[in-house]
CSV table of C-alpha atoms in Angstrom, one decimal:
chain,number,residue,atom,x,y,z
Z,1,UNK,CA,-11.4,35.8,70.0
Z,2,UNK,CA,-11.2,34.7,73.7
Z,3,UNK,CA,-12.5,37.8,75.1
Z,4,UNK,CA,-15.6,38.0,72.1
Z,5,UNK,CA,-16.5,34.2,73.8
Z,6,UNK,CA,-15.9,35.3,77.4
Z,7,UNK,CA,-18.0,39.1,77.1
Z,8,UNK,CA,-20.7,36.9,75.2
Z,9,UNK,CA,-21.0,34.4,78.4
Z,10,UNK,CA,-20.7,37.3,80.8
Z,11,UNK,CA,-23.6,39.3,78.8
Z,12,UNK,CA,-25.7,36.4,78.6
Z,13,UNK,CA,-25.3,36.1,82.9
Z,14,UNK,CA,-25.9,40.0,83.3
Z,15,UNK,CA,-28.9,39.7,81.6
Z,16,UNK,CA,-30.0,37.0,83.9
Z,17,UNK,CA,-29.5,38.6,86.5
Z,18,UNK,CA,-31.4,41.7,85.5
Z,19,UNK,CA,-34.6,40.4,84.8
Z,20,UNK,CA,-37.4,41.3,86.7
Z,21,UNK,CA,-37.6,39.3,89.8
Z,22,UNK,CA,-34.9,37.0,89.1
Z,23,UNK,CA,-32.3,39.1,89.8
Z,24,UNK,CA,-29.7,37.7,92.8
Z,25,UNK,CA,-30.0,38.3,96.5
Z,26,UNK,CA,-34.3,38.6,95.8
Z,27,UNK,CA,-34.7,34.7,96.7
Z,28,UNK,CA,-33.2,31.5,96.5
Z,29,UNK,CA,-35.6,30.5,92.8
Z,30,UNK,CA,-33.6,33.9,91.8
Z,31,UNK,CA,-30.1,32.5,92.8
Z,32,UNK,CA,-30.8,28.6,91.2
Z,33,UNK,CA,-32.2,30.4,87.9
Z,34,UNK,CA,-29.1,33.0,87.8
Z,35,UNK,CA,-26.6,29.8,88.2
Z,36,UNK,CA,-29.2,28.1,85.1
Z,37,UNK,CA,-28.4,31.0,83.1
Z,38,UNK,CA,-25.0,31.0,83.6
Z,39,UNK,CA,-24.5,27.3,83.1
Z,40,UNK,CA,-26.4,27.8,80.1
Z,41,UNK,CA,-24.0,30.8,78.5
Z,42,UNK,CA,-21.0,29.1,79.6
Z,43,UNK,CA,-22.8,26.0,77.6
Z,44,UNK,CA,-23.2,28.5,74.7
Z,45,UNK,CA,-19.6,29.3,74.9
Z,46,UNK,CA,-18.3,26.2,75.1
Z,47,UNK,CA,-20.7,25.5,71.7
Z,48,UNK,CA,-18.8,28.8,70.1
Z,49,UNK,CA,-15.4,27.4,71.1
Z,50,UNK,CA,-16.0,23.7,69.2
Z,51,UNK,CA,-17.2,25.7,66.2
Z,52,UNK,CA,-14.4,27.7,66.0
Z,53,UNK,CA,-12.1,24.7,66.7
Z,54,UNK,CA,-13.1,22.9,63.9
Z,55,UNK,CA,-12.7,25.9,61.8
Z,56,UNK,CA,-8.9,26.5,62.8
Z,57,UNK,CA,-8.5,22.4,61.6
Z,58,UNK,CA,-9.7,22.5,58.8
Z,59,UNK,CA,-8.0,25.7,57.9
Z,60,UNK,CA,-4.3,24.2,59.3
Z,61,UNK,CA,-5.0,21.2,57.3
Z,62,UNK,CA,-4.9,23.3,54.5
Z,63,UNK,CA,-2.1,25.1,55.5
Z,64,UNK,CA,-0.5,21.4,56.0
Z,65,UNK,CA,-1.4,20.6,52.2
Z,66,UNK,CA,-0.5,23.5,51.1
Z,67,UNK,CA,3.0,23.9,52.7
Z,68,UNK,CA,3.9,20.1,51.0
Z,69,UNK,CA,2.8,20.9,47.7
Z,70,UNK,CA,5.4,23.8,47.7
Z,71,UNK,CA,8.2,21.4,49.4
Z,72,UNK,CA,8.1,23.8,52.3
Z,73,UNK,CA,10.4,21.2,54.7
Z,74,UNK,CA,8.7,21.1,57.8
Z,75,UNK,CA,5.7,23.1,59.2
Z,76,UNK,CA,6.3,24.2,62.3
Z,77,UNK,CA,4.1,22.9,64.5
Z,78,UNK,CA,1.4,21.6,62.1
Z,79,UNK,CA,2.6,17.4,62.6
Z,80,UNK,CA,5.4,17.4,65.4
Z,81,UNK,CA,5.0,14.0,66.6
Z,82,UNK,CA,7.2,14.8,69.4
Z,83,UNK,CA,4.6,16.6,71.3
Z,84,UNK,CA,2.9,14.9,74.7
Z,85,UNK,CA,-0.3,13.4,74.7
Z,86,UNK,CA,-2.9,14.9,76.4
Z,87,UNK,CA,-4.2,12.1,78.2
Z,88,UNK,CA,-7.8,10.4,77.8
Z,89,UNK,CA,-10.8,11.9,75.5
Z,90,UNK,CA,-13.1,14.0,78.2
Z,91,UNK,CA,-15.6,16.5,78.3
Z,92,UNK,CA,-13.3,20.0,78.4
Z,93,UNK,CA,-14.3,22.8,80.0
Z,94,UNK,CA,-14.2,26.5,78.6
Z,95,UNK,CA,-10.7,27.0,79.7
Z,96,UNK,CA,-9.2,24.1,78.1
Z,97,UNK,CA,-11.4,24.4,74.8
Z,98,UNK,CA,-10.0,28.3,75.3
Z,99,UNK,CA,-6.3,26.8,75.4
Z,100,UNK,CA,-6.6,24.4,72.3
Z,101,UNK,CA,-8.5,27.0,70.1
Z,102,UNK,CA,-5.4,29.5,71.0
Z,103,UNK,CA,-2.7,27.0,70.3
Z,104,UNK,CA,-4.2,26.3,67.1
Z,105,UNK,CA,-4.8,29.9,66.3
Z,106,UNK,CA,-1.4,30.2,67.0
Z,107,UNK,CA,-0.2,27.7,64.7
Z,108,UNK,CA,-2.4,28.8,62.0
Z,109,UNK,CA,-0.4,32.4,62.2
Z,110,UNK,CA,2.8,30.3,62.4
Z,111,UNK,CA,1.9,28.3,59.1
Z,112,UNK,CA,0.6,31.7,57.4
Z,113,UNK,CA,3.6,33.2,58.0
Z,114,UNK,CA,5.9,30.5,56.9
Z,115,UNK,CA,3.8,29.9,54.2
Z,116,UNK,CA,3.9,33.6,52.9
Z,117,UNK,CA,7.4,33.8,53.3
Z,118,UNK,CA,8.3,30.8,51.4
Z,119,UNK,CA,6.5,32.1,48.9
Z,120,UNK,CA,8.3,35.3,48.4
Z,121,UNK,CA,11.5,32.9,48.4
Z,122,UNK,CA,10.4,30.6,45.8
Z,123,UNK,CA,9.4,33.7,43.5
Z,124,UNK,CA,12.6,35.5,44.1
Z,125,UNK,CA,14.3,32.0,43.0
Z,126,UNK,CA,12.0,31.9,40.0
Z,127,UNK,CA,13.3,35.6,38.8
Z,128,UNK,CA,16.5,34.6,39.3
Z,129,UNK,CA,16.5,31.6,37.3
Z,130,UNK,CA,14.9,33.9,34.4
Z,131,UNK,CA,17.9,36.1,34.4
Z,132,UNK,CA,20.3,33.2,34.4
Z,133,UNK,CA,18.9,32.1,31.4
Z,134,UNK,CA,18.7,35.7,29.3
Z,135,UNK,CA,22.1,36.1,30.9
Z,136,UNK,CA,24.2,33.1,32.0
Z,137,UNK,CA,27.1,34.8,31.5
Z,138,UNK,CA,26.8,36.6,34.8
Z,139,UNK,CA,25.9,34.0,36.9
Z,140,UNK,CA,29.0,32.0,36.3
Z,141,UNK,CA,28.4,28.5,38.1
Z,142,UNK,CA,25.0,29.8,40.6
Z,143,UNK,CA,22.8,27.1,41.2
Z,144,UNK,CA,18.9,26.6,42.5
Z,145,UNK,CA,17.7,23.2,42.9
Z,146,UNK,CA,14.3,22.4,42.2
Z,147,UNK,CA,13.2,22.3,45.6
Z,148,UNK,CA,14.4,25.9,46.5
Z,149,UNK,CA,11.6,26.6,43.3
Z,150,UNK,CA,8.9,24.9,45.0
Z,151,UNK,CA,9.4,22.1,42.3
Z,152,UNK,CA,8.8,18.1,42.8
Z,153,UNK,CA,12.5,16.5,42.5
Z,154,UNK,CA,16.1,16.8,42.9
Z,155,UNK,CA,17.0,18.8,40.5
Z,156,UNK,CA,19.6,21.5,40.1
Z,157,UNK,CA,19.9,24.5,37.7
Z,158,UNK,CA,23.2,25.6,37.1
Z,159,UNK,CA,25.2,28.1,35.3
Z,160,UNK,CA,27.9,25.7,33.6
Z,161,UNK,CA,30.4,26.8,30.8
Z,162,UNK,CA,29.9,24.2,27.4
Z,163,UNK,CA,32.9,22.5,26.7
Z,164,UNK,CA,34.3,22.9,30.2
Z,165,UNK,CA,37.5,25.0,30.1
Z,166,UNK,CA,37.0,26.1,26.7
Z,167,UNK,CA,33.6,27.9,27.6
Z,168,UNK,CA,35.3,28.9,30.2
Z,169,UNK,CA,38.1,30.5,28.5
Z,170,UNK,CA,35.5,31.7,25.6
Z,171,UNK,CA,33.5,32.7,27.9
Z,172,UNK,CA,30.3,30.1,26.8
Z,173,UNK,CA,28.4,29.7,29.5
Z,174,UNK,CA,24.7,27.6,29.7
Z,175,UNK,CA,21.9,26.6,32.0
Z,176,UNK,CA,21.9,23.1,32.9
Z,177,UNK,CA,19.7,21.0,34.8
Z,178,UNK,CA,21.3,18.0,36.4
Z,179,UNK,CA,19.5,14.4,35.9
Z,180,UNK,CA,17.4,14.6,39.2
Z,181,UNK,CA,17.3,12.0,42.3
Z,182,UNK,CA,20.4,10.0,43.0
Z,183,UNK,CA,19.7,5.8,43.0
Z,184,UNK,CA,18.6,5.1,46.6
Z,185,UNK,CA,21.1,1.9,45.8
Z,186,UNK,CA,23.9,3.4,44.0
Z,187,UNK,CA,24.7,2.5,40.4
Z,188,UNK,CA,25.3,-0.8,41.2
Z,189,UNK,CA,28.2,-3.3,39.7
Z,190,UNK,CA,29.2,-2.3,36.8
Z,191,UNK,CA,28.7,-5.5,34.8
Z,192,UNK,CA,31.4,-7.8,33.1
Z,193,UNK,CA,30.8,-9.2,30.0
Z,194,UNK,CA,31.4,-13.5,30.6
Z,195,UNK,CA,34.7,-14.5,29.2
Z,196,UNK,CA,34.3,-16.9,26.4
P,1,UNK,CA,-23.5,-14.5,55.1
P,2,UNK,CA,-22.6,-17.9,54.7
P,3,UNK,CA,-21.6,-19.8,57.9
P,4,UNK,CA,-22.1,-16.5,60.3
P,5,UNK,CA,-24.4,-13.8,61.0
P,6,UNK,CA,-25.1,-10.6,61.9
P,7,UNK,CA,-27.8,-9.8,64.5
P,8,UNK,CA,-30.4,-7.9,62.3
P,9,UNK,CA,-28.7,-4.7,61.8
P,10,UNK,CA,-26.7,-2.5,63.5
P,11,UNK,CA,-28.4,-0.8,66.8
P,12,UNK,CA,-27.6,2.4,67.6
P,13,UNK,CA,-25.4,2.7,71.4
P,14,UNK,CA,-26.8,4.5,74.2
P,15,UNK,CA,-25.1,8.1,74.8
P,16,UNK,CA,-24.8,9.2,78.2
P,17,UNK,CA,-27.1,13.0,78.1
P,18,UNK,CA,-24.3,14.5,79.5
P,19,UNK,CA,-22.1,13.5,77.2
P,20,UNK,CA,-24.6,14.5,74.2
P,21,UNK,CA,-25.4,17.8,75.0
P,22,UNK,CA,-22.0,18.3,75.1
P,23,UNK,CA,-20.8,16.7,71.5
P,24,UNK,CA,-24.2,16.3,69.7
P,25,UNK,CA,-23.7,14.0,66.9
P,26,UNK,CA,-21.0,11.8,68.7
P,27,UNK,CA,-22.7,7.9,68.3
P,28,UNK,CA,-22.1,4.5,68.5
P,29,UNK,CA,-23.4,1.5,66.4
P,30,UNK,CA,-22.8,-2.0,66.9
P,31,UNK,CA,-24.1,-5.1,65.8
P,32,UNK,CA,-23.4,-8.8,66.6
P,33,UNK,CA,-21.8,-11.5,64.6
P,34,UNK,CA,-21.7,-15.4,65.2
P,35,UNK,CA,-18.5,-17.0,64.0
P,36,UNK,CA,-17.1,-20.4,64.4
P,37,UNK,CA,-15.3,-20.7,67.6
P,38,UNK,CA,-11.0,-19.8,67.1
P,39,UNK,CA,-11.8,-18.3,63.7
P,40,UNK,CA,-11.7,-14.9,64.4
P,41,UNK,CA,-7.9,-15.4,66.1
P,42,UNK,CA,-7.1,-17.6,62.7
P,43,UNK,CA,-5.3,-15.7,59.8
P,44,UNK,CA,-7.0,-14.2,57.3
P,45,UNK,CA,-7.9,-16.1,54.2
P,46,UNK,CA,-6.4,-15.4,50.7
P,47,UNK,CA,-9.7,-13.3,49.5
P,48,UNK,CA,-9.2,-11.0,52.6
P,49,UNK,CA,-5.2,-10.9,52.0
P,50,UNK,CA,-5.4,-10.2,48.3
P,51,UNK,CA,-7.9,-8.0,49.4
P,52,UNK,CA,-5.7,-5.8,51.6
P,53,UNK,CA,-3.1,-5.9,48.7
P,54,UNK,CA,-5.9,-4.2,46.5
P,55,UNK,CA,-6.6,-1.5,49.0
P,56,UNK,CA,-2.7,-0.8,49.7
P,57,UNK,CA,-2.2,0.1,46.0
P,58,UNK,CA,-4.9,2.9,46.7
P,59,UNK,CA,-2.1,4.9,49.2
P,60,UNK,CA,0.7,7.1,48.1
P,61,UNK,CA,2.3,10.0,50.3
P,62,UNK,CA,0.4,12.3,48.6
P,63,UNK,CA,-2.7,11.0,49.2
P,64,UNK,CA,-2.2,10.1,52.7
P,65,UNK,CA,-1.1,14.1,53.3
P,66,UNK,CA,-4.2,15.2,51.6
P,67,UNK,CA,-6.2,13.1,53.7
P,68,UNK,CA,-6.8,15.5,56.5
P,69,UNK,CA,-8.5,17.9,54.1
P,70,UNK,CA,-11.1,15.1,53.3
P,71,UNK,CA,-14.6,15.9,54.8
P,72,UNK,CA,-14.6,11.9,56.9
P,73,UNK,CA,-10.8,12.3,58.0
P,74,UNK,CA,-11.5,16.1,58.9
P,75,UNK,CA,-14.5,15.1,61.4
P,76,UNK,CA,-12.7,12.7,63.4
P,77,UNK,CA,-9.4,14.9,64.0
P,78,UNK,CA,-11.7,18.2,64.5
P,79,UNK,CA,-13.3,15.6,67.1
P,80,UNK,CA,-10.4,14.2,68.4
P,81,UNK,CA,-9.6,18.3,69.0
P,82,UNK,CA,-12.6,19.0,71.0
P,83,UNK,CA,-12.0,15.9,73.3
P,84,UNK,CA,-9.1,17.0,74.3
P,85,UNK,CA,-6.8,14.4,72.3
P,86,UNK,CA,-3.9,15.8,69.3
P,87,UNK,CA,-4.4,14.2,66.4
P,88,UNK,CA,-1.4,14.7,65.1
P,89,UNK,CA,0.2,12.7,68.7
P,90,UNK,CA,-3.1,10.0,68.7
P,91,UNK,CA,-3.6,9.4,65.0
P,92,UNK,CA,-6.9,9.3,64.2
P,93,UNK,CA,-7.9,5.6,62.8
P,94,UNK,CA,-8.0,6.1,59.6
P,95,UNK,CA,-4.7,7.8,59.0
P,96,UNK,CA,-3.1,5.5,61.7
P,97,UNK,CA,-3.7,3.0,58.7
P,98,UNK,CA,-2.2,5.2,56.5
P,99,UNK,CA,0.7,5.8,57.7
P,100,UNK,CA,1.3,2.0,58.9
P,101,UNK,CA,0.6,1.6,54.9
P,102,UNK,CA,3.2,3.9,54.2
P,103,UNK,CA,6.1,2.8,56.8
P,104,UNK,CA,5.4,-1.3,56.5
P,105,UNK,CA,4.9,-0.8,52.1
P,106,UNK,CA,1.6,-2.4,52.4
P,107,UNK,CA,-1.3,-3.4,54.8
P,108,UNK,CA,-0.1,-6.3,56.7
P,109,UNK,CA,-2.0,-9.1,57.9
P,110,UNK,CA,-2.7,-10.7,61.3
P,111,UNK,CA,-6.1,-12.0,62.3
P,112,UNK,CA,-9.3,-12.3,60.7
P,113,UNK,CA,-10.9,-9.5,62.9
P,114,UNK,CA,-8.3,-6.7,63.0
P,115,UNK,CA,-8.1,-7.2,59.4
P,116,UNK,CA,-11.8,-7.2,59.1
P,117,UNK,CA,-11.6,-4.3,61.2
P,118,UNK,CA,-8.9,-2.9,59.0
P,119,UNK,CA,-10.4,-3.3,55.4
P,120,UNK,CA,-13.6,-1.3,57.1
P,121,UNK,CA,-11.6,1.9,58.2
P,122,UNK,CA,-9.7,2.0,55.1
P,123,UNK,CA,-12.7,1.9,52.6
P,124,UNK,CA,-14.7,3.7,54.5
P,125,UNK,CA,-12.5,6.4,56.9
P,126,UNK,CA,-14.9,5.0,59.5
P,127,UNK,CA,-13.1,3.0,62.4
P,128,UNK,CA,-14.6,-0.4,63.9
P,129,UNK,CA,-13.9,-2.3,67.1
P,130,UNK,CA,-14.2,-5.8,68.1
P,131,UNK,CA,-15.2,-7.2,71.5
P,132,UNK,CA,-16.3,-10.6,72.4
P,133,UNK,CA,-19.8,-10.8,72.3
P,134,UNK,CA,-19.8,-12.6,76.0
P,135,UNK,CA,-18.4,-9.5,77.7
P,136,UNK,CA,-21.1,-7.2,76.2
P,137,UNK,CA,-24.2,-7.4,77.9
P,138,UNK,CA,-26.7,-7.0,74.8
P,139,UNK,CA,-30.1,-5.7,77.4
P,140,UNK,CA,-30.7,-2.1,77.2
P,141,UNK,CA,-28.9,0.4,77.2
P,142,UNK,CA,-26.4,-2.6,75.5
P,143,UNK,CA,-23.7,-0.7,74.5
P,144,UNK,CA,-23.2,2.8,74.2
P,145,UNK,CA,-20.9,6.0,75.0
P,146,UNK,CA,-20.5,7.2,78.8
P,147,UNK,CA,-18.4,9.1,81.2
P,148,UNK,CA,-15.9,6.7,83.6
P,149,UNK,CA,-17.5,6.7,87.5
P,150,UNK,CA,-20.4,7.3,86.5
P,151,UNK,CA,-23.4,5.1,86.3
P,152,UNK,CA,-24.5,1.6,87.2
P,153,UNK,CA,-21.6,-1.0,87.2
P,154,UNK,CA,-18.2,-1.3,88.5
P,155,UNK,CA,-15.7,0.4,86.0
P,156,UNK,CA,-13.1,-2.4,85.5
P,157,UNK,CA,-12.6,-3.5,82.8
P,158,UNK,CA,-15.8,-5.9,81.8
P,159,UNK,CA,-14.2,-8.7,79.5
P,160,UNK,CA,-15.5,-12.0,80.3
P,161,UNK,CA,-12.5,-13.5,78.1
P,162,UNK,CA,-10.1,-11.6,77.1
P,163,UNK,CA,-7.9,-12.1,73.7
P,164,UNK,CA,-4.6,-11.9,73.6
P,165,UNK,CA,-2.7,-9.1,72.6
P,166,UNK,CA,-4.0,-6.5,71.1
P,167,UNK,CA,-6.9,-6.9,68.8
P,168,UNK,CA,-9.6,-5.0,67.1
P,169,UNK,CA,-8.6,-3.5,64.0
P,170,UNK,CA,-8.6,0.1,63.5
P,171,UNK,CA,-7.3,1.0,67.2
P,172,UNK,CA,-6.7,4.5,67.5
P,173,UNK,CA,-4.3,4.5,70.8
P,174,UNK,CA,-6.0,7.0,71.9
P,175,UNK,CA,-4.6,7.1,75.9
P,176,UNK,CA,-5.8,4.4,77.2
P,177,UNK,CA,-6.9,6.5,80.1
P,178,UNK,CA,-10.4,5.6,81.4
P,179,UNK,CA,-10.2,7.7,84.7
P,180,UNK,CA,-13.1,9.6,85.9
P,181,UNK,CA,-15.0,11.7,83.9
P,182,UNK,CA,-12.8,10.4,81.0
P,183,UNK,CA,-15.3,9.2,77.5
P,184,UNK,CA,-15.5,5.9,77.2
P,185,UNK,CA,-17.5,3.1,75.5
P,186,UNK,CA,-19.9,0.8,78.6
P,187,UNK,CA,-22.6,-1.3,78.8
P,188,UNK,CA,-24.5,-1.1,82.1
P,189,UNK,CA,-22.1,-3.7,83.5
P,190,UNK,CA,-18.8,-1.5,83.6
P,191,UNK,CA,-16.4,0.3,80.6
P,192,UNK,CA,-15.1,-1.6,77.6
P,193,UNK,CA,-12.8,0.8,75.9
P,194,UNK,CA,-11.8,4.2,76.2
P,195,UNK,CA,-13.5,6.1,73.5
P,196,UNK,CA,-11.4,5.8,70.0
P,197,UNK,CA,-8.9,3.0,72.4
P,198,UNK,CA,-7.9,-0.1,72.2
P,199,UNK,CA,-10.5,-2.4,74.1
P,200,UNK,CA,-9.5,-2.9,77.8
P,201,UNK,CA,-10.5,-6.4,77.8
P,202,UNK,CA,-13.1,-8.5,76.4
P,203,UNK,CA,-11.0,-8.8,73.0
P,204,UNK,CA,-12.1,-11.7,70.5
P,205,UNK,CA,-10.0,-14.7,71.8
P,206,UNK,CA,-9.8,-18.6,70.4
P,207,UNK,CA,-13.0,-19.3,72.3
P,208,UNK,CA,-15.1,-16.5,70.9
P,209,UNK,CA,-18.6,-18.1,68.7
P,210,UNK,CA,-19.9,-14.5,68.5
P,211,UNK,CA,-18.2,-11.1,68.3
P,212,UNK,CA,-19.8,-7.7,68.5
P,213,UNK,CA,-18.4,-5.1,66.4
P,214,UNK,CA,-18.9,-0.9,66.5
P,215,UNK,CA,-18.4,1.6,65.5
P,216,UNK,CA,-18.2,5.3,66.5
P,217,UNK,CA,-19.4,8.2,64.7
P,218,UNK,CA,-19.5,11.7,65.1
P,219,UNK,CA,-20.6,14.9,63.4
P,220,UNK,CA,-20.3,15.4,59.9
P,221,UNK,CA,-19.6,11.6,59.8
P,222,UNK,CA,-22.7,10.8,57.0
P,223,UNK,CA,-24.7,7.4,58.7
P,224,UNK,CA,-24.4,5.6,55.3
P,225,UNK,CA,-20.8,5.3,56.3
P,226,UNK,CA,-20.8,3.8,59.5
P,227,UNK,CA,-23.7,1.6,58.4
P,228,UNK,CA,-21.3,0.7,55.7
P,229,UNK,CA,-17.8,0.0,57.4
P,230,UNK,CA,-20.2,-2.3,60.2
P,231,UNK,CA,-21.6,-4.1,57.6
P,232,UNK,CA,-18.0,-4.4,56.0
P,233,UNK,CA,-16.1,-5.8,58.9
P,234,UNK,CA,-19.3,-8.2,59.0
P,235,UNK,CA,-19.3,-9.3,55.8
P,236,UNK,CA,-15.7,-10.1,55.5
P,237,UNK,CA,-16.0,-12.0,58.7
P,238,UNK,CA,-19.1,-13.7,57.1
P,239,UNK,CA,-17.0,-14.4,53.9
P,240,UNK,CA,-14.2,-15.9,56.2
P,241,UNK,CA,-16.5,-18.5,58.2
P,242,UNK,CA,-17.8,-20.1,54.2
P,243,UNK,CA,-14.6,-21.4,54.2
């Protein structure tokens, strides 16, 4: 992408400096409207550069949605508060407009990836939890939780035997989900009926 | 507007041509408010509180992670991109709201203008900024978007009373860098703020009878909406002084 921006600019200045009787070195109006030209493509590139920035946002926003809505933990590089400010809002020139647009191309990939591969994941998860339920039998005591699914919650499935050590003798085993979240504040006191 | 008003109407800043060539559609509206001297330092009233409770019910996580993808919130942080600033390091306004909804459990109140200031960038997405009308030099150009050492005026800071602490609503924290060649908002005097910042000086303080408020807007940012979260912040100000 940088080198489509940078061969447009540099086109646009060969051009200028072609045409007839403004090429360089045939008189100083020649040299001031070669510089023009260039300050214009460079303008023109700088233009490209903004567009395509605000592409790559709004495209890693999505990628930002779409890795919470599958619980995917953390996004590498898509919110890392950690990372140094840049300093105070200014005009940027082609190279730094070239830097940002790379860095968030690079994320982009980064998300994709991570993304694509969570995906596989949470399908392979989803299969599995299809066999342990045609089958529990032979997958004594596995467990997903909801989130390795891609599911809102806390959640766990589990292969559990019904009647504890009977099934387990019998050989009864079940899918279970457990009850979800734990109380942020515990249980609490149990409480004690007043003494009359 | 009982007990205040606003100048008639917002008027739309001065941009350096520099500066839009370079990011056309970047603008700045602002408009002028009296109010009755130490009330825009007082706390907020219970309509504006109550207020502020309504419009913290609106946020869950959800919502405030979805926020990027929405076309007002998008603008500013593709903006904040192409100025050189991360917006996921210098929040834009509107989600620097968010997320102090989210970590404090609701919007919490301090002064009539940053709350003014506050209920405009949260129903609109579109920050607003207060400065005391007596540091901004209302003759043309007024107020208006410009590059630091550049242009008529010394580049301190121009406050002719500055507030205490820091003021004016929806404050990005945007560096507070206002070195050369760095965006910032100016009169013909000298620079206010730098652009998206916290004002330098010139913040509303207990002797303040007239406040100027504005507002920055920038492409794909409809008008409607900054003509909306000026006349907002206005209004509740307005509201406030019928006491």
């Amino acid at each position: 992408m940088r080198d489509e921006v940078l061969t447009a600019a540099h086109t646009s200045v060969d051009a200028a400096a072609a045409w007839p009787g403004k090429a360089a070195g045939t008189g100083g109006s020649g040299a001031a409207w070669a510089a023009e030209a260039a300050g214009a493509a460079e303008a023109a590139a700088r233009r490209t550069l903004r567009a395509q920035i605000a592409l790559l946002e709004s495209e890693l926003a999505q990628a930002f949605v779409t890795a919470f809505e599958m619980r995917i933990d953390s996004l590498q590089g898509a919110a890392d508060p950690a990372r140094p400010r840049r300093g105070a809002p200014r005009l940027l020139d082609l190279g730094e407009l070239e830097q940002i647009r790379d860095e968030l191309a690079g994320r982009l990939t980064n998300a994709r990836a991570r993304i694509t591969a969570a995906t596989g994941e949470q399908a392979g998860k989803r299969e599995l939890l299809a066999r342990m339920q045609l089958e529990p039998g032979r997958y004594r005591f596995t467990r997903i939780s909801c989130r390795e699914l891609g599911e809102p919650g806390c959640g766990v499935w589990q292969v559990r035997p019904r009647l504890g050590l009977v099934g387990m003798l019998m050989g009864w085993w079940q899918v279970k989900l457990s009850s979800g979240c734990p109380l942020a504040r515990g249980r609490g006191r149990r409480r004690v009926p007043p003494r009359s | 507007m009982s007990g205040s008003e606003a100048s008639a109407g917002p008027r739309r800043g001065a941009v350096d041509p520099t500066v839009a060539a370079e990011l056309p559609g970047l603008r700045l509206d602002w408009l002028t408010v009296t109010v009755r001297r130490g009330s825009a330092v007082a706390a907020s009233g219970p309509d504006l509180t109550a207020r502020l409770r309504m419009l913290s019910d609106r946020y869950r996580g959800a919502t405030v992670i979805a926020m990027r993808t929405h076309p007002i919130p998008r603008a500013y942080r593709t903006f904040y991109r192409q100025i050189g600033l991360d917006p996921d390091v210098d929040r834009i306004p509107s989600e620097q709201a968010a997320i102090a909804r989210l970590l404090q459990g609701g919007f919490a109140s301090a002064d009539l203008i940053s709350d003014a200031c506050l209920v405009a960038v949260v129903e609109t997405g579109v920050p607003v900024w207060a400065l005391d009308a007596a540091a901004v030099d209302p003759a043309p150009p007024g107020l208006g978007i410009g590059l630091a050492g550049t242009g008529a005026g010394a580049d301190a800071g121009a406050g002719a009373d500055a507030g205490a602490g820091a003021r004016a609503g929806a404050g990005a924290g945007a560096g507070a860098g206002t070195g050369e060649g760095s965006l910032v908002i100016r009169d013909r005097h000298g620079v206010h703020a730098p652009l998206f910042g916290m004002p330098l000086a010139g913040e509303p303080g207990s002797s303040t009878t007239a406040v100027t408020l504005y507002s920055l807007g920038v492409a794909g940012v409809p008008q409607i909406h900054i003509d909306e979260a000026l006349w907002l912040a206005a209004e509740q100000l307005g509201a406030a002084q019928g006491r």
